[in-house]
Amino acid sequence: MEDKKNNLAFGKKNYVLMLAGIAVLALGFFIMTLDKEQYGLGFLGITLGPLVVLAGFAIEFFAIMAKDKTKE
């Protein structure tokens, strides 16, 4: 009974990176809403926002694939 193993799928590092990725995704979508051009065709809505969202998905991918050294 003393061997309490952590049965979570990921380690702490993975979960922190996942939360950071979600925050970056939310920031990207928020940046897209700031565009004042018609139909969101300005710099914020068509260039910067999608790039930030893409970076958020890259962080999420890395968070899932990263091996947490403390999980072993």
GROMACS .gro file of N, CA and C in nm:
model
  216
    1MET      N    1   0.080  -0.119   0.000
    1MET     CA    2   0.000   0.000   0.000
    1MET      C    3   0.085   0.127   0.000
    2GLU      N    4   0.212   0.111   0.035
    2GLU     CA    5   0.297   0.230   0.041
    2GLU      C    6   0.343   0.277  -0.096
    3ASP      N    7   0.333   0.189  -0.197
    3ASP     CA    8   0.371   0.228  -0.332
    3ASP      C    9   0.255   0.299  -0.400
    4LYS      N   10   0.249   0.430  -0.382
    4LYS     CA   11   0.146   0.507  -0.450
    4LYS      C   12   0.204   0.557  -0.581
    5LYS      N   13   0.161   0.496  -0.690
    5LYS     CA   14   0.211   0.537  -0.820
    5LYS      C   15   0.118   0.642  -0.879
    6ASN      N   16   0.178   0.733  -0.952
    6ASN     CA   17   0.103   0.836  -1.021
    6ASN      C   18   0.047   0.776  -1.150
    7ASN      N   19  -0.084   0.764  -1.160
    7ASN     CA   20  -0.146   0.701  -1.276
    7ASN      C   21  -0.189   0.802  -1.382
    8LEU      N   22  -0.138   0.922  -1.376
    8LEU     CA   23  -0.171   1.021  -1.478
    8LEU      C   24  -0.096   0.989  -1.607
    9ALA      N   25  -0.155   1.027  -1.717
    9ALA     CA   26  -0.097   0.994  -1.848
    9ALA      C   27   0.030   1.074  -1.875
   10PHE      N   28   0.038   1.194  -1.824
   10PHE     CA   29   0.153   1.282  -1.850
   10PHE      C   30   0.213   1.328  -1.719
   11GLY      N   31   0.333   1.384  -1.728
   11GLY     CA   32   0.399   1.441  -1.611
   11GLY      C   33   0.363   1.586  -1.592
   12LYS      N   34   0.416   1.646  -1.487
   12LYS     CA   35   0.387   1.786  -1.455
   12LYS      C   36   0.432   1.880  -1.567
   13LYS      N   37   0.549   1.852  -1.625
   13LYS     CA   38   0.602   1.935  -1.733
   13LYS      C   39   0.504   1.938  -1.851
   14ASN      N   40   0.447   1.822  -1.883
   14ASN     CA   41   0.353   1.815  -1.995
   14ASN      C   42   0.228   1.898  -1.969
   15TYR      N   43   0.176   1.888  -1.848
   15TYR     CA   44   0.055   1.963  -1.817
   15TYR      C   45   0.080   2.113  -1.815
   16VAL      N   46   0.195   2.156  -1.768
   16VAL     CA   47   0.228   2.298  -1.769
   16VAL      C   48   0.239   2.348  -1.913
   17LEU      N   49   0.305   2.269  -1.999
   17LEU     CA   50   0.315   2.307  -2.140
   17LEU      C   51   0.178   2.309  -2.208
   18MET      N   52   0.091   2.216  -2.172
   18MET     CA   53  -0.044   2.215  -2.230
   18MET      C   54  -0.122   2.340  -2.190
   19LEU      N   55  -0.110   2.380  -2.065
   19LEU     CA   56  -0.177   2.503  -2.021
   19LEU      C   57  -0.120   2.625  -2.092
   20ALA      N   58   0.011   2.627  -2.112
   20ALA     CA   59   0.072   2.738  -2.185
   20ALA      C   60   0.023   2.740  -2.329
   21GLY      N   61   0.010   2.623  -2.390
   21GLY     CA   62  -0.040   2.616  -2.527
   21GLY      C   63  -0.183   2.664  -2.539
   22ILE      N   64  -0.266   2.628  -2.441
   22ILE     CA   65  -0.405   2.675  -2.442
   22ILE      C   66  -0.409   2.827  -2.427
   23ALA      N   67  -0.323   2.882  -2.343
   23ALA     CA   68  -0.318   3.027  -2.325
   23ALA      C   69  -0.276   3.096  -2.454
   24VAL      N   70  -0.177   3.040  -2.524
   24VAL     CA   71  -0.132   3.099  -2.651
   24VAL      C   72  -0.242   3.089  -2.756
   25LEU      N   73  -0.314   2.977  -2.759
   25LEU     CA   74  -0.426   2.964  -2.851
   25LEU      C   75  -0.532   3.070  -2.824
   26ALA      N   76  -0.569   3.087  -2.698
   26ALA     CA   77  -0.669   3.188  -2.662
   26ALA      C   78  -0.621   3.328  -2.699
   27LEU      N   79  -0.492   3.354  -2.677
   27LEU     CA   80  -0.436   3.483  -2.714
   27LEU      C   81  -0.445   3.506  -2.864
   28GLY      N   82  -0.417   3.404  -2.943
   28GLY     CA   83  -0.426   3.416  -3.089
   28GLY      C   84  -0.566   3.448  -3.136
   29PHE      N   85  -0.666   3.378  -3.079
   29PHE     CA   86  -0.803   3.407  -3.118
   29PHE      C   87  -0.846   3.546  -3.071
   30PHE      N   88  -0.798   3.587  -2.954
   30PHE     CA   89  -0.828   3.722  -2.907
   30PHE      C   90  -0.766   3.828  -2.998
   31ILE      N   91  -0.644   3.804  -3.043
   31ILE     CA   92  -0.578   3.899  -3.135
   31ILE      C   93  -0.659   3.912  -3.263
   32MET      N   94  -0.715   3.801  -3.312
   32MET     CA   95  -0.796   3.807  -3.433
   32MET      C   96  -0.921   3.892  -3.414
   33THR      N   97  -0.976   3.895  -3.293
   33THR     CA   98  -1.096   3.977  -3.269
   33THR      C   99  -1.064   4.125  -3.261
   34LEU      N  100  -0.939   4.160  -3.241
   34LEU     CA  101  -0.901   4.301  -3.229
   34LEU      C  102  -0.894   4.372  -3.364
   35ASP      N  103  -0.898   4.298  -3.473
   35ASP     CA  104  -0.884   4.357  -3.605
   35ASP      C  105  -1.006   4.444  -3.637
   36LYS      N  106  -0.984   4.567  -3.676
   36LYS     CA  107  -1.092   4.661  -3.703
   36LYS      C  108  -1.126   4.670  -3.852
   37GLU      N  109  -1.051   4.602  -3.936
   37GLU     CA  110  -1.081   4.603  -4.079
   37GLU      C  111  -1.208   4.524  -4.108
   38GLN      N  112  -1.270   4.557  -4.220
   38GLN     CA  113  -1.393   4.487  -4.257
   38GLN      C  114  -1.364   4.340  -4.282
   39TYR      N  115  -1.446   4.253  -4.225
   39TYR     CA  116  -1.435   4.107  -4.237
   39TYR      C  117  -1.303   4.052  -4.181
   40GLY      N  118  -1.233   4.126  -4.098
   40GLY     CA  119  -1.110   4.078  -4.037
   40GLY      C  120  -0.996   4.061  -4.134
   41LEU      N  121  -0.991   4.144  -4.238
   41LEU     CA  122  -0.889   4.130  -4.340
   41LEU      C  123  -0.766   4.217  -4.316
   42GLY      N  124  -0.749   4.270  -4.196
   42GLY     CA  125  -0.632   4.349  -4.163
   42GLY      C  126  -0.516   4.260  -4.117
   43PHE      N  127  -0.408   4.324  -4.075
   43PHE     CA  128  -0.288   4.252  -4.032
   43PHE      C  129  -0.315   4.161  -3.913
   44LEU      N  130  -0.393   4.210  -3.816
   44LEU     CA  131  -0.417   4.130  -3.695
   44LEU      C  132  -0.502   4.007  -3.725
   45GLY      N  133  -0.602   4.022  -3.809
   45GLY     CA  134  -0.696   3.913  -3.833
   45GLY      C  135  -0.649   3.810  -3.932
   46ILE      N  136  -0.562   3.849  -4.023
   46ILE     CA  137  -0.525   3.756  -4.129
   46ILE      C  138  -0.379   3.711  -4.123
   47THR      N  139  -0.297   3.778  -4.042
   47THR     CA  140  -0.155   3.741  -4.036
   47THR      C  141  -0.111   3.707  -3.893
   48LEU      N  142  -0.117   3.804  -3.805
   48LEU     CA  143  -0.062   3.784  -3.671
   48LEU      C  144  -0.143   3.684  -3.589
   49GLY      N  145  -0.274   3.698  -3.586
   49GLY     CA  146  -0.358   3.607  -3.509
   49GLY      C  147  -0.341   3.461  -3.548
   50PRO      N  148  -0.352   3.429  -3.678
   50PRO     CA  149  -0.332   3.289  -3.717
   50PRO      C  150  -0.192   3.235  -3.688
   51LEU      N  151  -0.090   3.319  -3.697
   51LEU     CA  152   0.045   3.274  -3.664
   51LEU      C  153   0.056   3.240  -3.516
   52VAL      N  154  -0.007   3.320  -3.431
   52VAL     CA  155  -0.004   3.293  -3.287
   52VAL      C  156  -0.083   3.165  -3.257
   53VAL      N  157  -0.196   3.145  -3.326
   53VAL     CA  158  -0.273   3.021  -3.307
   53VAL      C  159  -0.191   2.900  -3.352
   54LEU      N  160  -0.122   2.913  -3.463
   54LEU     CA  161  -0.036   2.804  -3.511
   54LEU      C  162   0.074   2.774  -3.410
   55ALA      N  163   0.131   2.877  -3.350
   55ALA     CA  164   0.233   2.857  -3.246
   55ALA      C  165   0.172   2.785  -3.125
   56GLY      N  166   0.048   2.818  -3.091
   56GLY     CA  167  -0.021   2.750  -2.981
   56GLY      C  168  -0.039   2.602  -3.008
   57PHE      N  169  -0.076   2.568  -3.133
   57PHE     CA  170  -0.090   2.426  -3.168
   57PHE      C  171   0.046   2.356  -3.168
   58ALA      N  172   0.152   2.425  -3.206
   58ALA     CA  173   0.285   2.365  -3.201
   58ALA      C  174   0.326   2.337  -3.057
   59ILE      N  175   0.293   2.429  -2.966
   59ILE     CA  176   0.323   2.407  -2.825
   59ILE      C  177   0.244   2.288  -2.773
   60GLU      N  178   0.117   2.277  -2.812
   60GLU     CA  179   0.035   2.163  -2.770
   60GLU      C  180   0.094   2.031  -2.822
   61PHE      N  181   0.137   2.029  -2.946
   61PHE     CA  182   0.196   1.908  -3.003
   61PHE      C  183   0.322   1.869  -2.926
   62PHE      N  184   0.406   1.969  -2.898
   62PHE     CA  185   0.528   1.942  -2.822
   62PHE      C  186   0.495   1.894  -2.681
   63ALA      N  187   0.391   1.952  -2.620
   63ALA     CA  188   0.353   1.912  -2.483
   63ALA      C  189   0.308   1.767  -2.479
   64ILE      N  190   0.242   1.722  -2.584
   64ILE     CA  191   0.195   1.583  -2.587
   64ILE      C  192   0.311   1.488  -2.615
   65MET      N  193   0.402   1.526  -2.703
   65MET     CA  194   0.508   1.438  -2.745
   65MET      C  195   0.630   1.438  -2.651
   66ALA      N  196   0.646   1.542  -2.569
   66ALA     CA  197   0.763   1.554  -2.483
   66ALA      C  198   0.763   1.444  -2.377
   67LYS      N  199   0.880   1.391  -2.351
   67LYS     CA  200   0.895   1.288  -2.248
   67LYS      C  201   0.934   1.356  -2.118
   68ASP      N  202   0.855   1.337  -2.016
   68ASP     CA  203   0.885   1.397  -1.885
   68ASP      C  204   0.980   1.304  -1.810
   69LYS      N  205   1.093   1.357  -1.770
   69LYS     CA  206   1.197   1.275  -1.704
   69LYS      C  207   1.151   1.226  -1.567
   70THR      N  208   1.062   1.298  -1.501
   70THR     CA  209   1.016   1.258  -1.369
   70THR      C  210   0.910   1.149  -1.376
   71LYS      N  211   0.856   1.123  -1.495
   71LYS     CA  212   0.749   1.024  -1.512
   71LYS      C  213   0.801   0.880  -1.508
   72GLU      N  214   0.927   0.860  -1.538
   72GLU     CA  215   0.986   0.726  -1.544
   72GLU      C  216   0.978   0.662  -1.411
   0.00000   0.00000   0.00000
